[in-house]
Amino acid sequence: MDDVRFAVLGTGGIGRRTLEVSQHKDGLTAVAACDRNGVAVDHGGLDVEELLEATEGNIASGPQDDMATDGGAAAATEGVKQHGDQAGVVASEQGRPTETPIDDVIAESDAIDAVLIALPNLEHDFIPRVAERFAEADYEGVLVDVLKRSRVIGMLDDREEQLTESGITFVCGAGATPGFLTGAAALAAQSFVEVEEVEIWWGVGLKSGYEDNRGTVREDIAHLDGYDIETAREMSEAEIEELIDEHDGVLEFHDMEHADDVLLERAGICDAEDVHVGGVLDVRSDEKPTTTTVSVTGTTFDGETGTNTFQLDDVTSMEANVNGPALGYLKAGVRNNRAGHYGVFGPADLMPRF
């Protein structure tokens, strides 16, 4: 497969790590990146090291509402530090200020094979609306996201005809969970003729990357008992800090509305109601508070009941387990797009490319 030219929307935690990890993957060239204040484009390939150094600790951020329906407002990034209009990408020698970052990337999309949407999904239809804008511009290529919410998959499915007509291959939920672990569950299910239950239990330590991942933490808070996407979006940074202090830095989640359930149902593995996702997030330690596992329980053709378990090594970081698969699914998306396979795909539908 020829070299893949890709763009990143959002240079907070996920976006920055995507650019970093891409340097260690063959066949990938970052040609565009943007945040709410600026955009950097180089069809020959961005100087990723310079961009990361220029934006480190200097993240441009903004509320999700900055994404206007007319396409004139800027995209939100995962970061939450606020340093004015000269923060983020515009601090790089390669960056330039703009009030229309996503539109600026779309304007260059003829030279872009794939776009990774690294924006927090703090409005349910936010990422689907971004996809619509690419389709309305007749973009022909790949869109990849690492979204976490089950109901968003249906919003993407509702737009599948529009995406297909444009020539877009959309790979949704392509991070760790949903993503890597969803795919692992689909593989583990192959021993059975009927799957009774899928349990995904994850552990993440964030101390070293907490500043760059506040948007992700905010989105996770929406899964806690007593919280939802709206209340999490409206929380101030002080309120989030207070919540974290109340839990001594460790947040535990059960029965999360993670898209793994819908994605596994779409792939014919099991009913969505039989998928259970939970985990533990420690924002004060780099070490995982618990081992990440996927357990698939089912019945074999000869009537035996068993459980297949897939486990991630505790030394593998969140960066490795989110961004590595995201780029692997991005490559798989490009392969399928070039073969004329358009529409909406989940991580249980494709095998990521190394």
PDB file of C-alpha atoms in Angstrom, residues 89 130 195 227:
ATOM      1  CA  VAL A  89      -0.817  24.969  16.621  1.00  0.00           C
ATOM      2  CA  VAL A 130     -18.103  16.769  11.422  1.00  0.00           C
ATOM      3  CA  VAL A 195     -22.112 -15.808  22.901  1.00  0.00           C
ATOM      4  CA  TYR A 227     -23.641  12.171  35.888  1.00  0.00           C
TER       5      TYR A 227
END
